[in-house]
mmCIF file of C-alpha atoms in Angstrom:
data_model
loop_
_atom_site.group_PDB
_atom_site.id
_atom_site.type_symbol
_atom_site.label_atom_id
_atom_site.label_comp_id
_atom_site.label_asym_id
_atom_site.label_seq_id
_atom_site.Cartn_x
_atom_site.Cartn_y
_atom_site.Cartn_z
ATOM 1 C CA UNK A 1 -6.998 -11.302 -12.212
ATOM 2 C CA UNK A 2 -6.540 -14.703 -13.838
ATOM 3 C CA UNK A 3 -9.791 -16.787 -13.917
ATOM 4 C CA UNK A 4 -10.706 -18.447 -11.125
ATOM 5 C CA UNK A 5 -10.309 -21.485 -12.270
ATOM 6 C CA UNK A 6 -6.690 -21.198 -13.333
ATOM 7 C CA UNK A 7 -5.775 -19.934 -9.482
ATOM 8 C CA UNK A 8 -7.848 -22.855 -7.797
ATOM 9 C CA UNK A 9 -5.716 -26.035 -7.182
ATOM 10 C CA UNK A 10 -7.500 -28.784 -9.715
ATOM 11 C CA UNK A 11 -8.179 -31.149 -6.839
ATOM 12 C CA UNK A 12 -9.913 -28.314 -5.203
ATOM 13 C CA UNK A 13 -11.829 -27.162 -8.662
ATOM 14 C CA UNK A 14 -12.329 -30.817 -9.219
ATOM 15 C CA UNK A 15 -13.631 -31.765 -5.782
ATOM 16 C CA UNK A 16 -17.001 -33.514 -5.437
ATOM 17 C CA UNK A 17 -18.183 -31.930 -1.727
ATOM 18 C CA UNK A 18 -19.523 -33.600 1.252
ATOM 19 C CA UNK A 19 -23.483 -34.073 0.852
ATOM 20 C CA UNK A 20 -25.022 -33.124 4.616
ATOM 21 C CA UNK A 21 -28.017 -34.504 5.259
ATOM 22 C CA UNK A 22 -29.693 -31.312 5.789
ATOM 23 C CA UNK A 23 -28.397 -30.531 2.062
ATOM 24 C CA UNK A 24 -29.883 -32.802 0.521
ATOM 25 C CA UNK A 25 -33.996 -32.099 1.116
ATOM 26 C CA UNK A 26 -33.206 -28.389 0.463
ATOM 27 C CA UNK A 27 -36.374 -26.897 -1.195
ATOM 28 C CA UNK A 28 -38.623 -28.809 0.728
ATOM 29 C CA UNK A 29 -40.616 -28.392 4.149
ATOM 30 C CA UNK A 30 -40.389 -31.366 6.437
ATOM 31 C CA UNK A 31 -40.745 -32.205 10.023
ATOM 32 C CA UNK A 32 -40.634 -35.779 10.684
ATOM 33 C CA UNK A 33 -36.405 -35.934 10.233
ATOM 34 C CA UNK A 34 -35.517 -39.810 9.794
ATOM 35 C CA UNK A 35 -31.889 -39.548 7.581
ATOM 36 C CA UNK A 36 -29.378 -38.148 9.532
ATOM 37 C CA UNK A 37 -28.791 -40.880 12.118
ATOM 38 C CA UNK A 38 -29.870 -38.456 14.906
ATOM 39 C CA UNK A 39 -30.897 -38.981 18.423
ATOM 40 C CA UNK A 40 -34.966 -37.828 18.627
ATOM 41 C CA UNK A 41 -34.712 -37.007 22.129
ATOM 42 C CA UNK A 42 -33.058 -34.075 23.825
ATOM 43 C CA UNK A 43 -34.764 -31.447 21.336
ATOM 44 C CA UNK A 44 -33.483 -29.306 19.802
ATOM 45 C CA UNK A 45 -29.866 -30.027 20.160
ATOM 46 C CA UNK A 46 -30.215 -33.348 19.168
ATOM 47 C CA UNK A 47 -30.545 -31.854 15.293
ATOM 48 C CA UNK A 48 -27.459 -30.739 12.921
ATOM 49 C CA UNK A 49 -27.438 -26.941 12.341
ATOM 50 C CA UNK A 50 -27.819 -25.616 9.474
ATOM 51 C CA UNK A 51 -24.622 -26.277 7.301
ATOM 52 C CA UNK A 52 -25.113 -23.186 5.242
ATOM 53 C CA UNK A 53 -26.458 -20.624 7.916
ATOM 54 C CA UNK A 54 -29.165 -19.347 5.604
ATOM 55 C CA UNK A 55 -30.719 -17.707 8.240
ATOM 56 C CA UNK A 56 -27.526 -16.062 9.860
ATOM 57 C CA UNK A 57 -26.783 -15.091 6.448
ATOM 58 C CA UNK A 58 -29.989 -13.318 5.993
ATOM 59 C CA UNK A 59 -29.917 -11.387 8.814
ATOM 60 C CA UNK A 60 -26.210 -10.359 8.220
ATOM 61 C CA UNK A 61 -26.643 -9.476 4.869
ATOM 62 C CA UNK A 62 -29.243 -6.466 6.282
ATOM 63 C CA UNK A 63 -26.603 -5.150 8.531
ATOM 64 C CA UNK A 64 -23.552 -5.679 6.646
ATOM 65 C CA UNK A 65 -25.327 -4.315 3.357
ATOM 66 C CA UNK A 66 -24.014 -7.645 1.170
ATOM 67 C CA UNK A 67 -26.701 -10.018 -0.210
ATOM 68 C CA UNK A 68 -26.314 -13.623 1.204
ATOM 69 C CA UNK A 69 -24.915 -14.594 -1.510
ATOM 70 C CA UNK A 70 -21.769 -13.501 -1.223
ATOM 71 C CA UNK A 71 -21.319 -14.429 2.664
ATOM 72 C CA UNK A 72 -19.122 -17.146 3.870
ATOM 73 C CA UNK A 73 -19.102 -17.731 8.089
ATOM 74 C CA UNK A 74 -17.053 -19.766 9.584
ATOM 75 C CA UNK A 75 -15.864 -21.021 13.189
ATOM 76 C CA UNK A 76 -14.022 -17.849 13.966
ATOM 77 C CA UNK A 77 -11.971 -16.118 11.503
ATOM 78 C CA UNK A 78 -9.598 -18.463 11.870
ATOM 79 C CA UNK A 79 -11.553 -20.805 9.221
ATOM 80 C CA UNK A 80 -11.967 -17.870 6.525
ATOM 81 C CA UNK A 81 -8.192 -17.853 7.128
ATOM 82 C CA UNK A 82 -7.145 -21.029 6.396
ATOM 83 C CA UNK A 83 -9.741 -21.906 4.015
ATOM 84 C CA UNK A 84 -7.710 -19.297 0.684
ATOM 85 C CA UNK A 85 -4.702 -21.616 1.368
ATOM 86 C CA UNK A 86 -6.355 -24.721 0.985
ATOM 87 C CA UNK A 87 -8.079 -23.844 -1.840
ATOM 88 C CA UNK A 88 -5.886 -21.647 -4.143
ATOM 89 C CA UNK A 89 -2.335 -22.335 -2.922
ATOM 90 C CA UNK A 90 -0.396 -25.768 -3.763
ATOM 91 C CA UNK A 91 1.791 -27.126 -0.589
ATOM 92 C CA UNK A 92 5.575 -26.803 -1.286
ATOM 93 C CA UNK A 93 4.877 -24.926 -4.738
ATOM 94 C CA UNK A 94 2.805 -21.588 -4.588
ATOM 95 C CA UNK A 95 3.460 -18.602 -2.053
ATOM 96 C CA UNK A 96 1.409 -16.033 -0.345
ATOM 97 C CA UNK A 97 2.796 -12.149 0.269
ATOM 98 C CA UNK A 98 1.832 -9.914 3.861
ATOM 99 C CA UNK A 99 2.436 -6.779 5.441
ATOM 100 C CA UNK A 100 4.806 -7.052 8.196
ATOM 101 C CA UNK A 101 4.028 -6.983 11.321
ATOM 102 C CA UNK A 102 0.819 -8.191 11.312
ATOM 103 C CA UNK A 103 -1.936 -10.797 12.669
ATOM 104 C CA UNK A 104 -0.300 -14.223 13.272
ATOM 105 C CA UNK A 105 -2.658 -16.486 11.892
ATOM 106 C CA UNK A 106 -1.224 -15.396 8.268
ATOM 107 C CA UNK A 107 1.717 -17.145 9.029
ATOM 108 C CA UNK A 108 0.821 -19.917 11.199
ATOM 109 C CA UNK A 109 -1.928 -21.054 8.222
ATOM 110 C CA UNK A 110 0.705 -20.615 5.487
ATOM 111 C CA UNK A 111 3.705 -23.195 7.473
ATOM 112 C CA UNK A 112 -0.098 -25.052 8.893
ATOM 113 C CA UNK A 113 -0.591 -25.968 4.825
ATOM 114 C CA UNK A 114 3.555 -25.679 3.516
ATOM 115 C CA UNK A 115 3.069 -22.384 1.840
ATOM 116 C CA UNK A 116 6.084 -19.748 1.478
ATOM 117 C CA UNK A 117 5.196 -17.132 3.314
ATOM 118 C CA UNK A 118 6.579 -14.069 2.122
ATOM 119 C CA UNK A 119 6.030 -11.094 5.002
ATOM 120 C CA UNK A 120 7.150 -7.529 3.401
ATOM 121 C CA UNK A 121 8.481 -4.920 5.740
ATOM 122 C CA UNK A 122 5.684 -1.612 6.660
ATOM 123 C CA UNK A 123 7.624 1.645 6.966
ATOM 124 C CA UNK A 124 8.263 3.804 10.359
ATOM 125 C CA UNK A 125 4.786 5.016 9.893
ATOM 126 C CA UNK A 126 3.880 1.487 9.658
ATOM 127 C CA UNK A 127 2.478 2.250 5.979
ATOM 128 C CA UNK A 128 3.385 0.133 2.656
ATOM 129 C CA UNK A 129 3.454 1.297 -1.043
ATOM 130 C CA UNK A 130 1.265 -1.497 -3.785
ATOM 131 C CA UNK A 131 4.885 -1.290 -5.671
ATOM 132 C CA UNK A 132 6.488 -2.802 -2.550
ATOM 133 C CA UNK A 133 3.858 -5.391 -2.219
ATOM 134 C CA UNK A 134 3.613 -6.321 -5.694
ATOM 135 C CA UNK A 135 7.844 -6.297 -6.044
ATOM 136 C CA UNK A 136 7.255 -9.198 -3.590
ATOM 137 C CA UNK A 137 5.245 -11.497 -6.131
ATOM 138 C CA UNK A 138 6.040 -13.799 -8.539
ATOM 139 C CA UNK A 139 4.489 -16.307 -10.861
ATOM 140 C CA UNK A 140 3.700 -18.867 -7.480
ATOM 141 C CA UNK A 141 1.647 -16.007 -5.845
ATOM 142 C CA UNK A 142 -1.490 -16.520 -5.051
ATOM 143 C CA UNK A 143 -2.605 -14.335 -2.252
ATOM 144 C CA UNK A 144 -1.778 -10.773 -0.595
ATOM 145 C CA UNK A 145 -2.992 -10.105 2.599
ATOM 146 C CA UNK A 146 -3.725 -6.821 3.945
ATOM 147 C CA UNK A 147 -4.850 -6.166 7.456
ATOM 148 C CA UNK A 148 -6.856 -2.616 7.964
ATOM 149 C CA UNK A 149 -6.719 -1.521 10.300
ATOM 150 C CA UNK A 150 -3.714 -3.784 11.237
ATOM 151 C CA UNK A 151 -2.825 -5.212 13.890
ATOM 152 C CA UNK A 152 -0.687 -4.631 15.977
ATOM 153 C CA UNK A 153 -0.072 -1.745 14.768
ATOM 154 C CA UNK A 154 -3.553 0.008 14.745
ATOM 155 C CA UNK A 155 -3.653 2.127 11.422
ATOM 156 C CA UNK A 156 -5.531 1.825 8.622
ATOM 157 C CA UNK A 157 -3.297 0.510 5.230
ATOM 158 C CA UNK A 158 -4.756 3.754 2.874
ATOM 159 C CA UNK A 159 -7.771 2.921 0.309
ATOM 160 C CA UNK A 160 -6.033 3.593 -2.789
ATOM 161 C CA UNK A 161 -2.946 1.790 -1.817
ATOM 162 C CA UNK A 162 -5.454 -1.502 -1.566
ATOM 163 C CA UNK A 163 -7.242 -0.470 -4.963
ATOM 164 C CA UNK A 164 -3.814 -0.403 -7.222
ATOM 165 C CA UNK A 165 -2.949 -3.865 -5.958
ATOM 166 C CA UNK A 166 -6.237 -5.338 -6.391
ATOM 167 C CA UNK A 167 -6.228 -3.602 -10.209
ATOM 168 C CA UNK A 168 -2.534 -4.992 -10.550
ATOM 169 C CA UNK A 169 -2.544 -8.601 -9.138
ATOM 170 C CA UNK A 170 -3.211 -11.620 -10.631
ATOM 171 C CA UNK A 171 -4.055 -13.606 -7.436
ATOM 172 C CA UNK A 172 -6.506 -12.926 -4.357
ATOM 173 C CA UNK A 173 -6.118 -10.048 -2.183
ATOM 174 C CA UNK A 174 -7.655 -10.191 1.435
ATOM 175 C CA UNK A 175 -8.378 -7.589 3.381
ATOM 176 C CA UNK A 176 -8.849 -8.486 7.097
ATOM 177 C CA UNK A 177 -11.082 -5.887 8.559
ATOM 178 C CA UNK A 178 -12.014 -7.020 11.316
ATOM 179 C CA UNK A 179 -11.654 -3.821 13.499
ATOM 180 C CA UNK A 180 -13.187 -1.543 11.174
ATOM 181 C CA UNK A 181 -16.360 -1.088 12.602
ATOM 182 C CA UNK A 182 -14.017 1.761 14.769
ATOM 183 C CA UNK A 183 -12.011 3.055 11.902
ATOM 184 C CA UNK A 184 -14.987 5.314 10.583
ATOM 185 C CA UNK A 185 -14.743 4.571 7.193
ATOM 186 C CA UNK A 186 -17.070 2.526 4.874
ATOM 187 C CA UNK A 187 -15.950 -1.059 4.273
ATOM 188 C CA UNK A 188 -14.437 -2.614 1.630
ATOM 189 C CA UNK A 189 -17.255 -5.197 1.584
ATOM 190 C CA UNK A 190 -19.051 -2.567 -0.282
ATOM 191 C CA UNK A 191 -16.920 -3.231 -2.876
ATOM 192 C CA UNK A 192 -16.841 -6.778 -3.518
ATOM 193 C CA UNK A 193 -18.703 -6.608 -6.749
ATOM 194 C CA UNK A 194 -16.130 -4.078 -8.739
ATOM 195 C CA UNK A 195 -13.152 -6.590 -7.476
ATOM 196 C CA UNK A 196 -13.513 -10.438 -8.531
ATOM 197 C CA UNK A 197 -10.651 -10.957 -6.592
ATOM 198 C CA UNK A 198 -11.411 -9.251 -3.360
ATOM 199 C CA UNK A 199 -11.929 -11.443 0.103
ATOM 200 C CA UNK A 200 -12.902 -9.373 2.902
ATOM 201 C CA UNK A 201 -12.697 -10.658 6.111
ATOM 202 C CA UNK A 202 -14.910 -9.297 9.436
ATOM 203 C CA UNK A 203 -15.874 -10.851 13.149
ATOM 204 C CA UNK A 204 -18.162 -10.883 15.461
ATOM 205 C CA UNK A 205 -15.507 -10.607 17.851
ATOM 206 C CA UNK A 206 -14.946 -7.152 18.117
ATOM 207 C CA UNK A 207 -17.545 -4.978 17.732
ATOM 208 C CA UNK A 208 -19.979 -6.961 18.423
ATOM 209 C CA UNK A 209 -18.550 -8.574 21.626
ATOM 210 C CA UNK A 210 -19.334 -11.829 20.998
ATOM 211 C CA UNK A 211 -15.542 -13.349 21.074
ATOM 212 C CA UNK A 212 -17.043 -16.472 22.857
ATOM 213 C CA UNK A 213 -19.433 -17.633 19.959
ATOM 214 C CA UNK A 214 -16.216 -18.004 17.603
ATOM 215 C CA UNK A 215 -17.849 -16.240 14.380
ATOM 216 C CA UNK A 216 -15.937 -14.933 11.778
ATOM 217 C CA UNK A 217 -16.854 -14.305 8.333
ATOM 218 C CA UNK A 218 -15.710 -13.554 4.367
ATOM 219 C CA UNK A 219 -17.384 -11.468 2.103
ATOM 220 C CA UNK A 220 -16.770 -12.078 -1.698
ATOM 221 C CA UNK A 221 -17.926 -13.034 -5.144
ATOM 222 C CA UNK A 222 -20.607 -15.685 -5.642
ATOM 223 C CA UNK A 223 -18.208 -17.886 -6.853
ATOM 224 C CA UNK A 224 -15.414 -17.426 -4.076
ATOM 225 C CA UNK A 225 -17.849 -18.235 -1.823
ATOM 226 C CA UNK A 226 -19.010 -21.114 -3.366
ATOM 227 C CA UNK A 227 -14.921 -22.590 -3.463
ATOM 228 C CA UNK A 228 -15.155 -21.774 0.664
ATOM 229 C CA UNK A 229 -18.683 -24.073 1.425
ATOM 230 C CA UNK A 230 -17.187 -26.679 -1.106
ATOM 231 C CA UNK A 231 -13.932 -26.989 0.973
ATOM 232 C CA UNK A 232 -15.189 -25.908 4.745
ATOM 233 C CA UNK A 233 -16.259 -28.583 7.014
ATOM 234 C CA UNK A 234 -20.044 -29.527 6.673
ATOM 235 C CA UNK A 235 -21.293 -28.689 9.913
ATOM 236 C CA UNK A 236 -18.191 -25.778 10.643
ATOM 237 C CA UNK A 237 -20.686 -23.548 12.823
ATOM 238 C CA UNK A 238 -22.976 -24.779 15.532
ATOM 239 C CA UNK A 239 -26.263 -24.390 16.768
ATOM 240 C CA UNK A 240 -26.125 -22.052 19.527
ATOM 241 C CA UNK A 241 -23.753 -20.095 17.830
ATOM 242 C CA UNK A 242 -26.053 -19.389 15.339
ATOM 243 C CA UNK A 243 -28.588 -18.907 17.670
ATOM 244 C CA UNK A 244 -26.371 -16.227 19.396
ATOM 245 C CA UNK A 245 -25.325 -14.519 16.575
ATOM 246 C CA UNK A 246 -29.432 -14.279 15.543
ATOM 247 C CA UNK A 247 -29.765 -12.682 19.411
ATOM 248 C CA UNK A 248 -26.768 -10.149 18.883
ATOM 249 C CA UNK A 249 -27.978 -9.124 15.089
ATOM 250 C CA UNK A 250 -31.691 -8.089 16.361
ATOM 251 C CA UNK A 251 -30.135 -4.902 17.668
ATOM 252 C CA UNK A 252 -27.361 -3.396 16.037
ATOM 253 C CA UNK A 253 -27.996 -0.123 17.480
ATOM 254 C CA UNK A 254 -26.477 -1.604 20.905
ATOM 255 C CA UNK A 255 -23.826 -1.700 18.835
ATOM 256 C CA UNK A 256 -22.849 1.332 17.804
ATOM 257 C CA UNK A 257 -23.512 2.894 21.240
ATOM 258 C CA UNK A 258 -20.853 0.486 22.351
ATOM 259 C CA UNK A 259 -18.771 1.395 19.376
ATOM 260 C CA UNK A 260 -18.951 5.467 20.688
ATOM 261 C CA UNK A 261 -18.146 4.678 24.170
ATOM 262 C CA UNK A 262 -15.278 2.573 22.751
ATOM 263 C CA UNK A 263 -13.813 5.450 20.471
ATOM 264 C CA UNK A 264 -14.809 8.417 23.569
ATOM 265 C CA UNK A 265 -11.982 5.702 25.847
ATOM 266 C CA UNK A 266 -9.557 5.222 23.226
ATOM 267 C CA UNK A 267 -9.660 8.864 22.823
ATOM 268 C CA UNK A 268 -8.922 9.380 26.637
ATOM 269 C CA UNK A 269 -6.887 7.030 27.069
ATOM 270 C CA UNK A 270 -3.901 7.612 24.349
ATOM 271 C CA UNK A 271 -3.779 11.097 25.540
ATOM 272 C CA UNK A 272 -3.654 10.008 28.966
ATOM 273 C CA UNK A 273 -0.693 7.337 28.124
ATOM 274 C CA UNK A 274 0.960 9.824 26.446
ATOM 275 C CA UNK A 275 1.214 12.106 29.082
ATOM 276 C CA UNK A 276 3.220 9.432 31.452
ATOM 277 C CA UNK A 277 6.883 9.954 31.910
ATOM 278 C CA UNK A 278 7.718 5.726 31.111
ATOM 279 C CA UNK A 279 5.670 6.761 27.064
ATOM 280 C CA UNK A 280 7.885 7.490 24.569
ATOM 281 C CA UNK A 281 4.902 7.538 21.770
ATOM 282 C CA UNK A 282 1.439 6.921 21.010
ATOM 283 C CA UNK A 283 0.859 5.834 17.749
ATOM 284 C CA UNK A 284 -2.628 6.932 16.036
ATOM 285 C CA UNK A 285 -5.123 4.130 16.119
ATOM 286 C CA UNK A 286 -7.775 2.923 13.687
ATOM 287 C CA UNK A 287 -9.109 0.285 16.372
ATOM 288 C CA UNK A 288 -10.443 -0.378 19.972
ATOM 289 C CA UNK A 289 -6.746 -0.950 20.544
ATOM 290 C CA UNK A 290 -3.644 1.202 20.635
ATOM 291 C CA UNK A 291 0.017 0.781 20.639
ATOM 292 C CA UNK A 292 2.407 2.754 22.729
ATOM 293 C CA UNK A 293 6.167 2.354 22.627
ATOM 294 C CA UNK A 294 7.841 2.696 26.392
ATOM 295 C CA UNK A 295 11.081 3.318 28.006
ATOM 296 C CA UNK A 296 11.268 -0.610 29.038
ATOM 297 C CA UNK A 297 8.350 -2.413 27.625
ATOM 298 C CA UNK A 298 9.175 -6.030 29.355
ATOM 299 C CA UNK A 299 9.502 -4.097 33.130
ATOM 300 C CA UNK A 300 5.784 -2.110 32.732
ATOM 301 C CA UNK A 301 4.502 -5.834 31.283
ATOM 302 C CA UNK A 302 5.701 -7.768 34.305
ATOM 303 C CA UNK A 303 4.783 -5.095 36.649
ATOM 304 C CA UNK A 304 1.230 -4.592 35.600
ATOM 305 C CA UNK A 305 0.740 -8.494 35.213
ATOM 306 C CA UNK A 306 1.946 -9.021 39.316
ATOM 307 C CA UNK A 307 -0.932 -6.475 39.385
ATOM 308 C CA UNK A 308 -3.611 -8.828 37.331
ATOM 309 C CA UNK A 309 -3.215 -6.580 34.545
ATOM 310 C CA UNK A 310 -2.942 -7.873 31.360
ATOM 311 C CA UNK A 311 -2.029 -6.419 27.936
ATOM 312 C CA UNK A 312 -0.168 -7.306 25.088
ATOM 313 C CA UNK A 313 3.464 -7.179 25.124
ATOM 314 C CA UNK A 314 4.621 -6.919 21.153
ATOM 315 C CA UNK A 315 7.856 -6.069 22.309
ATOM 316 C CA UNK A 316 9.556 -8.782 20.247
ATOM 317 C CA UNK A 317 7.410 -8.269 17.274
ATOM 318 C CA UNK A 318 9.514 -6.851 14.168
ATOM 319 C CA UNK A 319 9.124 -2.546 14.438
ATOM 320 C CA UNK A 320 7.822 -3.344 17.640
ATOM 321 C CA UNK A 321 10.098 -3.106 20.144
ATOM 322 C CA UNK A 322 9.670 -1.925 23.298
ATOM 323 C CA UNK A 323 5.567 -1.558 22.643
ATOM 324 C CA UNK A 324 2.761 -2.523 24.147
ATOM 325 C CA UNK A 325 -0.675 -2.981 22.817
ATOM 326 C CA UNK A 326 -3.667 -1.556 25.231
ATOM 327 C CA UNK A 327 -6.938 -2.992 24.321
ATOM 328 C CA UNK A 328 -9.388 -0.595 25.230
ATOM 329 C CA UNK A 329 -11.867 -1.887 28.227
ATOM 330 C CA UNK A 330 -14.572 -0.549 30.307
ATOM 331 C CA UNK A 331 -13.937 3.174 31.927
ATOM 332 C CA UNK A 332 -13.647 0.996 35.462
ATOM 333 C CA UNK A 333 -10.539 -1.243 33.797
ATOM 334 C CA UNK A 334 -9.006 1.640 31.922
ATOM 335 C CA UNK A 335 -8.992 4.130 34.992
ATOM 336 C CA UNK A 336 -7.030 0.971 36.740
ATOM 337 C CA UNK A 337 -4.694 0.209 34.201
ATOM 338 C CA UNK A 338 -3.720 3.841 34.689
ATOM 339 C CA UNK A 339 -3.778 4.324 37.902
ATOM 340 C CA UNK A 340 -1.078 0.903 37.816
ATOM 341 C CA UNK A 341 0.981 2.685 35.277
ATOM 342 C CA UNK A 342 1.115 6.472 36.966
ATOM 343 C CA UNK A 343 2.227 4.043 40.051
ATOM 344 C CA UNK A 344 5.223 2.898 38.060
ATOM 345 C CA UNK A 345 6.197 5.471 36.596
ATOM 346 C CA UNK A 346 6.594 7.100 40.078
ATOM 347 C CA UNK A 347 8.891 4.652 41.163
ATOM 348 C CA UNK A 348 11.153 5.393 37.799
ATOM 349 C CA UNK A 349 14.409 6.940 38.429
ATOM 350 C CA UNK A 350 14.905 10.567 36.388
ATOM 351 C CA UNK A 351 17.723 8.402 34.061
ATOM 352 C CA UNK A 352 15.235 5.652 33.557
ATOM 353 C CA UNK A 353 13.061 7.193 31.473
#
């Protein structure tokens, strides 16, 4: 890769960061707290968190296997999104390259901060080639991102195929991985320190279940991570999040039991969907999600929503069409949704499906 400094926008590189408060003491113990302007009553969520999450960090970096160091968390993944354009791509100028389809917030970031947005085409196997991805570069990109396992489409984008673009480009690949706690394979985290230029992205949305605390996080070198706290917001993750994520980290065995129980449904219920006359195919998943292309996509959506059924209709989504993505919920809500669906597909007429 180039160096770091050479992909950074200067104002970026340049940029003298926002001095918290709680910054500025660091090193020392205190407990009388007079220089923040705070309010002394209403303890304790009268105080700014901590703007670095030290302690978050800590405990993440024992589950996650990554010293603290090289953890970024920010207010969902959203921010660990964003934050790569801001800092290495120049509005109206520079370019970043995707798999297509793929998670929104690629795009939406990329117009959010004028950045071409260049999404390259997965095959019918929703798979992509590093020549394909890399044909799609030119001197303006900065970043490649790689979703895996992907969404919508479930499947994991193959190691090696990851490796020879992170050995080839010049830029910043990230890999979003946020639903790899059920892919069974080991993380790219892991490999953070034989790539300079590796960002990997994970939750604690998924797995963990804790969609509501908005947690997401970036794993990466020292001094990636050090571009993300210069740029991020000074106080970008609250209080009781961080207290909740503390709660939720104390017992990462919960965890994986819900993580079996997860992978035991998804099992059940792609064979299940598969089986149903209004199916045309299943496609092999990677997540706690699946996607299943029907006869008439739109009709089983509308039905099952009359029925306060919700999933995801990606019917309009490019190699998408006519498929629906099935989060997998408890046994109770999966044994509904297909009892709803066998009660469609009932009413389908022989030249319907």
């Amino acid at each position: 890769m180039k160096e770091l400094k050479a992909l950074c926008r200067k104002n970026i590189w340049d940029l003298a960061p926002y001095s918290s408060a709680r910054n500025e003491y660091a090193g020392h113990q205190a407990h009388v707290f007079l220089d923040a302007n705070e309010n002394p009553y209403n303890s304790p969520l009268n105080r700014y968190p901590d703007p670095l999450q030290e302690t978050v960090k800590e405990a993440l970096s024992k589950v996650k296997g990554v010293p603290a160091e090289n953890i970024f968390l920010g207010n969902g993944s959203d921010e660990a999104i964003d934050l790569p354009y801001r800092i290495f791509c120049r509005p109206g100028k520079d370019n970043a390259v995707a798999i297509e389809p793929t998670y929104g917030m690629y795009k939406v970031c990329a117009d959010i901060n004028d950045v071409e947005y260049r999404p390259v085409l997965l095959d019918e196997d929703f798979q992509i080639t590093s020549a394909k991805l890399l044909d799609a570069c030119d001197e303006n990109t900065k970043l490649i991102w790689i979703c895996s396992p992907n969404n919508p489409t479930g499947n994991l984008i193959p190691r090696n195929t990851i490796e020879e673009v992170l050995e080839k480009f010049q830029g910043i690949v990230i890999v979003d991985e946020a639903y790899s706690d059920f892919s069974g394979v080991t993380p790219m985290r892991k490999e953070i320190g034989q790539h300079p230029n590796l960002v990997v992205l994970n939750t604690m949305s998924k797995a963990w279940g804790c969609a509501a605390i908005r947690l997401g996080m970036a794993f990466a070198s020292k001094e990636i991570i050090g571009l993300y706290n210069k740029v991020k917001y000074p106080y970008n993750v609250n209080q009781l999040t961080q207290k909740q994520a503390l709660e939720a980290l104390k017992d990462p065995f919960r965890v994986d039991k819900w993580v079996k129980i997860i992978l035991l449904e998804r099992a059940r219920m792609m064979v299940a969907v598969k089986e149903l006359p209004i199916s045309k195919h299943v496609y092999p998943s990677d997540a706690n999600f699946f996607l299943v292309r029907m006869t008439d996509a739109q009709s089983v959506y509308d039905y099952l929503t009359d029925k306060g059924i919700i999933v995801r209709n990606r019917t309009h989504v490019r190699l998408c069409g006519n498929c629906l993505r099935i989060t997998i919920g408890s046994k109770t809500e999966n044994q509904e949704l297909l009892a709803a669906l066998r009660k469609y597909s009932e009413g389908v007429k022989p030249h319907q499906s």
